[in-house]
Coordinates of C-alpha atoms and ligand atoms in Angstrom, one line a residue:
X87 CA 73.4 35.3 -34.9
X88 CA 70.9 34.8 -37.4
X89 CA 67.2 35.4 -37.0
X90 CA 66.0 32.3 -38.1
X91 CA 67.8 28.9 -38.7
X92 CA 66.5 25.0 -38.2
X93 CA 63.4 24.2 -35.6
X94 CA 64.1 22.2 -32.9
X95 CA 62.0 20.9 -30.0
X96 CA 61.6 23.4 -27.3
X97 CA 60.0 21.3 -24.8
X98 CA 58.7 17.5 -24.1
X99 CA 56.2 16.5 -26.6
X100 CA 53.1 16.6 -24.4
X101 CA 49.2 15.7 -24.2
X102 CA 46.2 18.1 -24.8
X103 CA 42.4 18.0 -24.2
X104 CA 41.3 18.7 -27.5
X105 CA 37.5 20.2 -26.0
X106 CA 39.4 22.5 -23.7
X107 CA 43.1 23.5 -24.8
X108 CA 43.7 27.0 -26.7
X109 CA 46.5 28.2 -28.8
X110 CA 47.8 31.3 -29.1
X111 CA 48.9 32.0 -32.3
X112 CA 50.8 35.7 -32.9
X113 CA 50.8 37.0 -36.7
X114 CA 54.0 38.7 -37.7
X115 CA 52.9 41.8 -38.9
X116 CA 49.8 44.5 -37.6
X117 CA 47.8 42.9 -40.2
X118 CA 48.5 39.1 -39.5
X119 CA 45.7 36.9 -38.4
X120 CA 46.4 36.9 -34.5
X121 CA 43.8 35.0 -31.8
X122 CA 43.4 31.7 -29.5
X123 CA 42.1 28.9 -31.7
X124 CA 41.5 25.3 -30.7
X125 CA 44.5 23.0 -30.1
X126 CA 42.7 20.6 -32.3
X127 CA 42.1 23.1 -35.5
X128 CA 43.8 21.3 -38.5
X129 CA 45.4 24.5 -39.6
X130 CA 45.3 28.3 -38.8
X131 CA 44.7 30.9 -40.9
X132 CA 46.4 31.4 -44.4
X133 CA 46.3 33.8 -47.1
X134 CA 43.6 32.8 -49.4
X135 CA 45.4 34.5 -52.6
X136 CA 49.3 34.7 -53.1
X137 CA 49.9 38.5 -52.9
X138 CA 48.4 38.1 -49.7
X139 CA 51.4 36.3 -48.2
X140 CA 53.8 38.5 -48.7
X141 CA 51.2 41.9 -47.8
X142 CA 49.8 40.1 -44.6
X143 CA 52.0 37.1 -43.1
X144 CA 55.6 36.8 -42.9
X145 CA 56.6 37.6 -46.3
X146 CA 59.4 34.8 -47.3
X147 CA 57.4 32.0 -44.7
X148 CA 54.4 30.6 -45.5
X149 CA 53.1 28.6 -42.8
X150 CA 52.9 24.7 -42.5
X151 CA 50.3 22.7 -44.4
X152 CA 48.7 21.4 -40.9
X153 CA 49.2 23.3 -37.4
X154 CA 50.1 26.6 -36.2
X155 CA 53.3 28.9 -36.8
X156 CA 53.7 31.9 -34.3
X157 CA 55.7 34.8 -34.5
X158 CA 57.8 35.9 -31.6
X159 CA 55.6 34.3 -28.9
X160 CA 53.3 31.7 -28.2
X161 CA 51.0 30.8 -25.6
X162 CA 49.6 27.3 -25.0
X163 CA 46.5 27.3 -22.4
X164 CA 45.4 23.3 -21.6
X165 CA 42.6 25.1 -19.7
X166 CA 43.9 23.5 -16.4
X167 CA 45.5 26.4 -14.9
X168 CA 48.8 25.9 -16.2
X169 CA 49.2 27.9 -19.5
X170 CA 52.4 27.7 -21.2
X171 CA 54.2 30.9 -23.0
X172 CA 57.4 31.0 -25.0
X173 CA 58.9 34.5 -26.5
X174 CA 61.4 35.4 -28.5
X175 CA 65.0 35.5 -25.8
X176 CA 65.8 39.1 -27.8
X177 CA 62.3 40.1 -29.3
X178 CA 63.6 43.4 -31.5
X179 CA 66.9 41.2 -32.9
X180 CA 65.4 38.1 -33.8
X181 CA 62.6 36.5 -35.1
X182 CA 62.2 33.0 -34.1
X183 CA 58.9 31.8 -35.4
X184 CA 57.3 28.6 -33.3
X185 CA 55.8 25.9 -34.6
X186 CA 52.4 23.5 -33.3
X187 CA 52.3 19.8 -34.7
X188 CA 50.2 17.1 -34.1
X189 CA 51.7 13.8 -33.8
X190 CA 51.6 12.0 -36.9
X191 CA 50.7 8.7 -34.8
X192 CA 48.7 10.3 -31.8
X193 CA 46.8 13.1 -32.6
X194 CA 46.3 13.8 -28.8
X195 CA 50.0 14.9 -28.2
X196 CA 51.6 18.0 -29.6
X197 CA 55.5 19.2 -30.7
X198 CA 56.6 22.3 -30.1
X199 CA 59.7 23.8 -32.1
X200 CA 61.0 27.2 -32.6
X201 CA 63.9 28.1 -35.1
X202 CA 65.6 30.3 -32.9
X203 CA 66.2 31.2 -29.2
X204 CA 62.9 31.7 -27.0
X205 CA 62.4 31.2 -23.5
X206 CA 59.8 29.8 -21.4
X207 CA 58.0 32.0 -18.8
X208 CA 56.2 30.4 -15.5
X209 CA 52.7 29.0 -16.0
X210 CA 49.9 31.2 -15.9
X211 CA 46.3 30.5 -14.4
X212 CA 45.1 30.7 -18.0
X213 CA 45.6 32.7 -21.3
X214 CA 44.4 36.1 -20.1
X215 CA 46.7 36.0 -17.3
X216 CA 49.7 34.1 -19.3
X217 CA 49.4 37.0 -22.3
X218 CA 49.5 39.5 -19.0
X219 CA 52.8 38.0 -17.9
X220 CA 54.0 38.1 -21.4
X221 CA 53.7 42.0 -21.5
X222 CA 55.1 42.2 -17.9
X223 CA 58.1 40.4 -18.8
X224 CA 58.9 42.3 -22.5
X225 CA 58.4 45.7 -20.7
X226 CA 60.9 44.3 -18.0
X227 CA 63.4 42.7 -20.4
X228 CA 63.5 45.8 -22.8
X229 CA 63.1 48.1 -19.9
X230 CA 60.1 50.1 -21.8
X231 CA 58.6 53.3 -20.3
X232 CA 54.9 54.1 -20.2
X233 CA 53.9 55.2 -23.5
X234 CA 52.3 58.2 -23.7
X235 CA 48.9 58.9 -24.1
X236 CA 47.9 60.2 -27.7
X237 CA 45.4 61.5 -30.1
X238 CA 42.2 61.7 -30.8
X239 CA 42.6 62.6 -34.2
X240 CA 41.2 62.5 -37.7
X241 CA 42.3 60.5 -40.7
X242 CA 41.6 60.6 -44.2
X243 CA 42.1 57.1 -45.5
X244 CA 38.2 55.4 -44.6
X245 CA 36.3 58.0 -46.4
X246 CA 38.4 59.9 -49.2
X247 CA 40.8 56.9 -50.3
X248 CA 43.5 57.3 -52.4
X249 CA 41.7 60.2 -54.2
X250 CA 42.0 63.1 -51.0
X251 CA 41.9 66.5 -51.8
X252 CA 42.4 69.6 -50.1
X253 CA 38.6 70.9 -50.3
X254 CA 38.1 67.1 -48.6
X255 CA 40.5 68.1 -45.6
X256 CA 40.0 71.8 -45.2
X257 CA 36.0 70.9 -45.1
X258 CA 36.5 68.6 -42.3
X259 CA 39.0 70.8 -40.5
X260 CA 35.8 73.2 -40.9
X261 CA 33.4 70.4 -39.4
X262 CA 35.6 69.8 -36.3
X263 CA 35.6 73.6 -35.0
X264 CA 31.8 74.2 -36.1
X265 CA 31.0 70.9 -34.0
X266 CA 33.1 71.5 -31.4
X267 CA 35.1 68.0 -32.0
X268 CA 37.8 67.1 -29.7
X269 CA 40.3 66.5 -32.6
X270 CA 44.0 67.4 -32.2
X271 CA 45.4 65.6 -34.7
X272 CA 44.5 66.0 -38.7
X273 CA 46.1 63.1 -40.6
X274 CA 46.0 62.8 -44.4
X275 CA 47.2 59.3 -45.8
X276 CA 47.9 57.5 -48.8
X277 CA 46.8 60.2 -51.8
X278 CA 48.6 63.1 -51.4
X279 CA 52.4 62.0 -53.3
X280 CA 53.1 61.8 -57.1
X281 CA 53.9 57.8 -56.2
X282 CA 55.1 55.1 -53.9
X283 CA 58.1 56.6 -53.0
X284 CA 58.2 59.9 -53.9
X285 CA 56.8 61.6 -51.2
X286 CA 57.9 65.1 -51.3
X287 CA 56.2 65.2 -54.7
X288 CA 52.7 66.3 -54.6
X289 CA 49.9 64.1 -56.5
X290 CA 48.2 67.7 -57.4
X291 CA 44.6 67.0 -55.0
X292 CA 47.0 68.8 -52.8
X293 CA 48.9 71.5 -54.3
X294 CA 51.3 72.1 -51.0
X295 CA 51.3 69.2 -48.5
X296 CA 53.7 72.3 -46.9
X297 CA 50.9 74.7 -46.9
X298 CA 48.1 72.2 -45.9
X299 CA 50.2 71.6 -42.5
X300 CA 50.0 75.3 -42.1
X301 CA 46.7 75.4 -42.5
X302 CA 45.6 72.5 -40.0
X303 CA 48.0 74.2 -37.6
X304 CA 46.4 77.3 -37.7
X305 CA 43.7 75.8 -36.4
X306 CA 45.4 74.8 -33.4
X307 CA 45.7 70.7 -34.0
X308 CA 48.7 69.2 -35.1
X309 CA 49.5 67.8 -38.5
X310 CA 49.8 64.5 -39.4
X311 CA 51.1 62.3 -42.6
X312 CA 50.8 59.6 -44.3
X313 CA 54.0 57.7 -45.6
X314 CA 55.1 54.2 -47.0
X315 CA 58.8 54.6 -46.1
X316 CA 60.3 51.2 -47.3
X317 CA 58.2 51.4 -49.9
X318 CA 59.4 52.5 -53.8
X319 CA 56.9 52.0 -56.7
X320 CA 58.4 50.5 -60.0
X321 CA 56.8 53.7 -61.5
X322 CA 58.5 56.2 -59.2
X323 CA 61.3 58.3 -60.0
X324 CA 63.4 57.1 -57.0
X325 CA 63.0 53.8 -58.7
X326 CA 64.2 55.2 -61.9
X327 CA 66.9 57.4 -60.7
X328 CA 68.4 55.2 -58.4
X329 CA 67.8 51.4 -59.3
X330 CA 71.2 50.8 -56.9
X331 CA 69.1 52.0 -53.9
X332 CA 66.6 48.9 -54.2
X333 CA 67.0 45.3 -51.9
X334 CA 67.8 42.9 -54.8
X335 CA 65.0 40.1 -55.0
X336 CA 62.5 42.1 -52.6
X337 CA 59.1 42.2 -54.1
X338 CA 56.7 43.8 -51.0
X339 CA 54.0 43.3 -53.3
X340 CA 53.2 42.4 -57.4
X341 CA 50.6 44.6 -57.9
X342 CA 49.5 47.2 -55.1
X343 CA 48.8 50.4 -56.2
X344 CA 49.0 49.1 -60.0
X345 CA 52.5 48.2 -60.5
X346 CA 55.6 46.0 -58.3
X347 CA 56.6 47.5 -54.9
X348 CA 59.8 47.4 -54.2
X349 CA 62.2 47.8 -50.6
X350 CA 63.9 51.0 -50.1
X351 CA 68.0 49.4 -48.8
X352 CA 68.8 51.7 -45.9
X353 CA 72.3 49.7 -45.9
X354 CA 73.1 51.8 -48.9
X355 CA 74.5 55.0 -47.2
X356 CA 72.5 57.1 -50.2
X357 CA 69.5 55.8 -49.5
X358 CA 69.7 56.3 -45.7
X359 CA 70.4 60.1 -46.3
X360 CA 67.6 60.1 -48.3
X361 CA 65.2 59.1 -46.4
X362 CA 66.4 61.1 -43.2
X363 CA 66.1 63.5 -45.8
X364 CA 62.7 63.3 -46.2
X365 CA 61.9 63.3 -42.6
X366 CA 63.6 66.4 -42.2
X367 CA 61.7 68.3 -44.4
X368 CA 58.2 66.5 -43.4
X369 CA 59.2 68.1 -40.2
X370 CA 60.7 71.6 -41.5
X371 CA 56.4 71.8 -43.5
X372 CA 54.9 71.0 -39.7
X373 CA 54.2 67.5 -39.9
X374 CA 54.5 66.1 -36.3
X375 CA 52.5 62.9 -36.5
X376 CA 53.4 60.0 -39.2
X377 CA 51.8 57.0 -40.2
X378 CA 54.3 55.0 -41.2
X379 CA 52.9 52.0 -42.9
X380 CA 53.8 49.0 -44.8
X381 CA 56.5 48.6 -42.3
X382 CA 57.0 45.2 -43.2
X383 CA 58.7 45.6 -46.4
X384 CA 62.1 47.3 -44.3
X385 CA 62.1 44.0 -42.8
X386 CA 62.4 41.5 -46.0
X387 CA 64.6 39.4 -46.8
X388 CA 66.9 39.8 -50.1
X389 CA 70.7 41.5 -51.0
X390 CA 71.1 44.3 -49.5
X391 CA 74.5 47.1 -49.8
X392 CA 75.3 45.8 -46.6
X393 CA 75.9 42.4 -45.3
X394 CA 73.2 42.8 -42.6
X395 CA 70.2 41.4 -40.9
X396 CA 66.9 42.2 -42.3
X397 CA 65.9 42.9 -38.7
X398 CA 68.4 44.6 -38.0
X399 CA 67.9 46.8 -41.1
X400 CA 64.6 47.5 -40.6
X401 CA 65.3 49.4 -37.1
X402 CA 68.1 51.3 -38.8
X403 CA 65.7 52.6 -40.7
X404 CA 63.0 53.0 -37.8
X405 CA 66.4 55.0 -36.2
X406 CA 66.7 57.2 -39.1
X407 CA 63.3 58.3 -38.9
X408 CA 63.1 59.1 -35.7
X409 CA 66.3 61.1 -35.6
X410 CA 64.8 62.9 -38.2
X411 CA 61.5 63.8 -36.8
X412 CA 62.9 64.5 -33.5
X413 CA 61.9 63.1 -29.7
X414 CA 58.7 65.3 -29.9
X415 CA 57.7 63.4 -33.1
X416 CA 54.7 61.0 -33.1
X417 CA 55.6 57.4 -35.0
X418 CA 52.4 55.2 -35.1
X419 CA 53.6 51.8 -37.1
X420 CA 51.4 50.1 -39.8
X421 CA 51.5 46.7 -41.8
X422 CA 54.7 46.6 -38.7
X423 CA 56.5 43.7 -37.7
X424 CA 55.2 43.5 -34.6
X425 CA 58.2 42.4 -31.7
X426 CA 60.6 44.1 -33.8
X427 CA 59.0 47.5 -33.4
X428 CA 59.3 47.8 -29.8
X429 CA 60.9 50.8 -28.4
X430 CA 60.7 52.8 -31.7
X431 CA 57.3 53.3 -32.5
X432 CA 55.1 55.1 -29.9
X433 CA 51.8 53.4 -31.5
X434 CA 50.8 50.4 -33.7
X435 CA 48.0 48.9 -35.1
X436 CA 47.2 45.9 -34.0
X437 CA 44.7 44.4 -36.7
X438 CA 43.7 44.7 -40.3
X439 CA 42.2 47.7 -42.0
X440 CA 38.4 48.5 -41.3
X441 CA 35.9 48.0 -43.9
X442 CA 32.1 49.6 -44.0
X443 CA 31.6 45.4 -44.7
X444 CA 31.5 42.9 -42.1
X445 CA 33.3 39.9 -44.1
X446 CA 36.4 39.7 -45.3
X447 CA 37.1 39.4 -48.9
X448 CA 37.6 35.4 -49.9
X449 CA 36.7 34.9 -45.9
X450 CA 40.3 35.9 -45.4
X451 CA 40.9 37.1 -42.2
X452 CA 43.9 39.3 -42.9
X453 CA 41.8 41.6 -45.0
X454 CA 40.0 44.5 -44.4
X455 CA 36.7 44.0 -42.3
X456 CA 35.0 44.5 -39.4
X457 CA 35.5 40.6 -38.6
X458 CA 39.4 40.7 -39.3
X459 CA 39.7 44.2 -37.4
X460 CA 37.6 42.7 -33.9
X461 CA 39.0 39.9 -33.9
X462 CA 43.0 40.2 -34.0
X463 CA 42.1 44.0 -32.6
X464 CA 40.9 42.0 -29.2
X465 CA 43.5 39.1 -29.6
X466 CA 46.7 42.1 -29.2
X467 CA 44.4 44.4 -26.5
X468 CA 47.2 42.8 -23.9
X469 CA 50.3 45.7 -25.5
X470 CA 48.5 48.8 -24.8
X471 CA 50.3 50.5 -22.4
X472 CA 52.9 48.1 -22.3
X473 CA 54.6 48.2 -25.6
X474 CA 53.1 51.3 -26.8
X475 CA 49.5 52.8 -27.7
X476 CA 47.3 50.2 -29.2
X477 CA 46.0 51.8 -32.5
X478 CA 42.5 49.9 -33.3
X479 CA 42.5 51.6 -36.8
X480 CA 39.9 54.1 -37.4
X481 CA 36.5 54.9 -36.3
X482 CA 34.2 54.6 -39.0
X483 CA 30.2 54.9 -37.9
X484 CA 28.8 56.7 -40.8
X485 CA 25.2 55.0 -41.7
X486 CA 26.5 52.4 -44.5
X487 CA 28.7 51.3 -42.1
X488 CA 27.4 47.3 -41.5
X489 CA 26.9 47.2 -37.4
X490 CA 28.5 50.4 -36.8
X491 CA 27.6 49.8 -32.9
X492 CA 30.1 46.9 -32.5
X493 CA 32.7 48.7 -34.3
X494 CA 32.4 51.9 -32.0
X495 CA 31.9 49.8 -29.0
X496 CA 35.0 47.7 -29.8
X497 CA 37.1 51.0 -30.4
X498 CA 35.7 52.8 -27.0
X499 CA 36.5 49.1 -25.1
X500 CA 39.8 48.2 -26.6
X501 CA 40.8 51.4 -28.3
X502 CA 43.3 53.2 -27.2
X503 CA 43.8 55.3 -30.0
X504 CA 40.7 57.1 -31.3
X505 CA 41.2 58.2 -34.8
X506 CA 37.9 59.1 -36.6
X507 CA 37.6 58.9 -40.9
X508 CA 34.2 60.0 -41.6
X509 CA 33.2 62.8 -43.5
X510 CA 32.7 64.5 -40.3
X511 CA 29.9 66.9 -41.7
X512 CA 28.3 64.4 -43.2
X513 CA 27.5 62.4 -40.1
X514 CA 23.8 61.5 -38.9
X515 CA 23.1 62.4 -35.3
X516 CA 23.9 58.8 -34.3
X517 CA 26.6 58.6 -35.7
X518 CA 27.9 62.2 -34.6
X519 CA 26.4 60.8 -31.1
X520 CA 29.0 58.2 -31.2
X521 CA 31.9 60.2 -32.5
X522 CA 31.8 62.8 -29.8
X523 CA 31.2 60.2 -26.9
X524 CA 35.3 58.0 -28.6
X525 CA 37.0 61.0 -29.2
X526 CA 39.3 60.9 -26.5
X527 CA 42.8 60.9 -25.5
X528 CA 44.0 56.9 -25.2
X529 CA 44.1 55.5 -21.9
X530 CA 47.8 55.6 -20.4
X531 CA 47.8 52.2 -18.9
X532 CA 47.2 48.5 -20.1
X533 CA 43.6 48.1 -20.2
X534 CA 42.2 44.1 -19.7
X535 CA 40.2 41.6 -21.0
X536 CA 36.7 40.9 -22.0
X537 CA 35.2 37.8 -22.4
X538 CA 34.5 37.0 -25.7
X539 CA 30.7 36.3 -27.1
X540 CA 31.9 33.9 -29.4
X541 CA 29.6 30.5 -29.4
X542 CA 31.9 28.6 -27.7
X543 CA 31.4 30.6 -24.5
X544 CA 35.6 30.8 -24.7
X545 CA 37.7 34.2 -24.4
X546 CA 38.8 35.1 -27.5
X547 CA 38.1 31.4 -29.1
X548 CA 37.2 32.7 -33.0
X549 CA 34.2 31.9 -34.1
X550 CA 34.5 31.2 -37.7
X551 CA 37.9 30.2 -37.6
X552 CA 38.3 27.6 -34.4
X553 CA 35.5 25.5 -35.1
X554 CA 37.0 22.0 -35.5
Ligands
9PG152 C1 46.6 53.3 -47.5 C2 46.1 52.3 -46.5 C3 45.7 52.9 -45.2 C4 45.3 51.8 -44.2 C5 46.6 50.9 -44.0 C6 46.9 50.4 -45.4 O1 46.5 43.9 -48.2 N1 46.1 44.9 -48.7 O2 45.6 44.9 -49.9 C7 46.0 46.1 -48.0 C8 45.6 47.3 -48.6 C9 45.6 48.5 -47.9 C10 46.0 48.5 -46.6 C11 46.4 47.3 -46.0 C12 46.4 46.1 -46.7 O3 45.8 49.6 -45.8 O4 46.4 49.9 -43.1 O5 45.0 52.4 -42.9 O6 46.6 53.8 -44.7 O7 47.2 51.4 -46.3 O8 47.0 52.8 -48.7

């Protein structure tokens, strides 16, 4: 069946009181706007420049001019006690999207429409309890087990960039045991390959990525790594060498990274070898713990070897990589599709990258920020421990980090997983204060709710972006 088709009306059209109803609107990927806004905002969020559609929202669906579009699920709170929710009938198969309009004639009374199969769950008192119910009924319906609890651990990304080098990691893995840290997981990201794609290749910051794991493992913790595995720069030479690999018409992004980014086709039985191929030896060097980011791109739309469904592509290729890395293997899923995901990743972010800044770029709540991270971080606190670890994104409370406080107390509240990226002996005693109180292991069951402080005295009601 396919994963999307025409919308139709799920339900009666009904009547909302504008000062008191929420909406619920889910982003499709870890770094989609996600949050309860007014039933009467005019429209929710949008990408504020192109690339940004396909790098943060659902890549080949832009949203309506006017109203909401949310992916997977949706929750409708009139703030009477009888919140509605609608999900996805087969969350990791297909990806019906669900629609909010206003009535063109009376702008009291609302459509709902989905383009493919959701159900309806029973009311719920309110929002908190109705995204409760959701998680409930996804870890029943897919019959999920209790993640595990991970971490903490160390990442490279929020201090070194793309531009990590061994003396950078070895001086930190230095820091941790001369502070005492409780870090057990050393991950380098995006810097150590050649390019996009060619990830066994070294960029030369890091001679061996093989001998680096040895190293962090002699000190006890385990390795972890950094890898885009849908991703293949037009400059790469996978992208050379094998043009035949590439979804036709898949563009993940124009300009990332200084050149087009293309999708990896798992359909094409090469390709799928090669990329368990890659796993295998990430493994075979000692890397037990992978980032795998960009996720989205496995899930685009365009011609693949195969006549299959994107989604269904895009947990082939989930499949391979976890065959590859083995049951023991950690998988935390980045820039993900969220609902299709489940049951093959054992954590996910849930929110755009930090930033040492408050504000967004453009005011666009996708991006990297402190604003973007809190406030889809908080909106998605309701799948730890149900779906999998929540992963917060990183600690970062080195001093030019803008209201370092809120960050570190959203991470300790919401955070699951506690990932530090400082330059660890670089820290001030604050700072250091902080990290040694959040580095701990995440919390093995689904945490709850806080009320928000937002002005409108509402849970979770944004701020900036739900003022009428
Ligand atoms: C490495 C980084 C880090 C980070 C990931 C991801 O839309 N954007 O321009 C955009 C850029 C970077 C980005 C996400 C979005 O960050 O979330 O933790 O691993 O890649 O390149």
């Amino acid at each position: 069946m396919p994963a999307t088709g025409r919308f139709r009306e799920i339900c009666e059209p009904f009547t909302l009181d504008p000062r008191r109803a929420r909406v619920y609107e889910h982003g499709w990927q870890s770094w989609s706007p996600t949050g309860a806004y007014r039933a009467d905002l005019a429209v929710s969020p949008r990408p504020r420049r192109p690339e940004w559609q396909p790098m943060a929202f659902r890549p080949e669906a832009p949203g309506p001019a006017a109203g909401f579009r949310s992916e997977g699920l949706l929750v409708i709170d009139p703030g009477d006690g009888q919140a509605l929710s609608w999900v996805a009938a087969e969350p990791t198969s297909q990806a019906p999207a669900i629609l909010i309009e206003r009535d063109a004639s009376d702008p009291d009374r609302y459509h709902v429409l989905a383009d493919g199969p959701v159900v309806a769950l029973p009311a719920a008192a309110g929002l908190d309890d109705a995204l409760g119910a959701l998680g409930a009924h996804l870890v029943r319906h897919l019959e999920l087990s209790a993640p595990r609890s991970l971490g903490p651990g160390w990442c490279s990304w929020y201090t070194y960039w793309g531009e990590v080098t061994e003396a950078d990691v070895v001086e930190n893995l230095e820091a941790i045991d001369r502070l005492d840290l409780d870090v057990r997981i050393v991950q380098v990201d995006d810097g150590h390959q050649s390019e996009i794609g060619d990830w066994l290749e070294p960029s030369g910051r890091i001679p061996s990525m093989a001998g680096l794991a040895t190293r962090i493992r002699q000190t006890g913790r385990e390795a972890g790594i950094w890898t885009a595995p849908f991703l293949v720069g037009a400059r790469s030479r996978l992208a050379r060498e094998h043009p035949d690999w590439l979804v036709r018409d898949a563009i993940a992004a124009p300009h990332h990274w200084g050149q087009p980014i293309h999708v990896l086709d798992v359909s094409h039985p090469a390709a799928a070898e090669h990329l368990a191929g890659v796993y295998r030896t990430l493994r075979a060097w000692g890397y037990t713990y992978h980032k795998l980011d960009f996720l989205y791109g496995g899930a685009m739309v365009g011609g693949r070897h195969a006549d299959i469904d994107p989604i269904a592509a895009y947990r082939r290729g989930l499949e391979l990589i976890r065959e590859a890395i083995g049951p023991d293997g950690t998988i935390v899923g980045c820039g993900a599709p969220m609902l299709p995901s489940i049951g093959l990743v054992d954590a996910m972010r849930v929110s755009p990258d930090i930033d040492v800044r408050r504000e967004p770029p453009d005011g666009d709540i996708s991006q990297p920020s402190q604003r973007a991270a809190l406030a889809t971080g908080r909106a998605r606190a309701w799948m730890h421990g149900r779906l999998w670890v929540n992963d917060p994104d990183c600690l970062i409370v080195r001093e030019e980090v803008e209201a370092r406080d809120t960050w570190a107390e959203h991470v300790e509240t919401y955070g699951a997983l506690a990932v530090s990226s400082d330059p660890l002996a670089r820290l001030d005693d604050h700072g250091l204060a902080l990290t040694r109180r959040l580095l701990r292991p995440s919390s093995p069951g689904p945490i709850g709710w806080l009320p928000d402080a937002g002005p409108d005295g509402g849970r979770m009601v944004r701020d900036v972006e739900a003022k009428p």
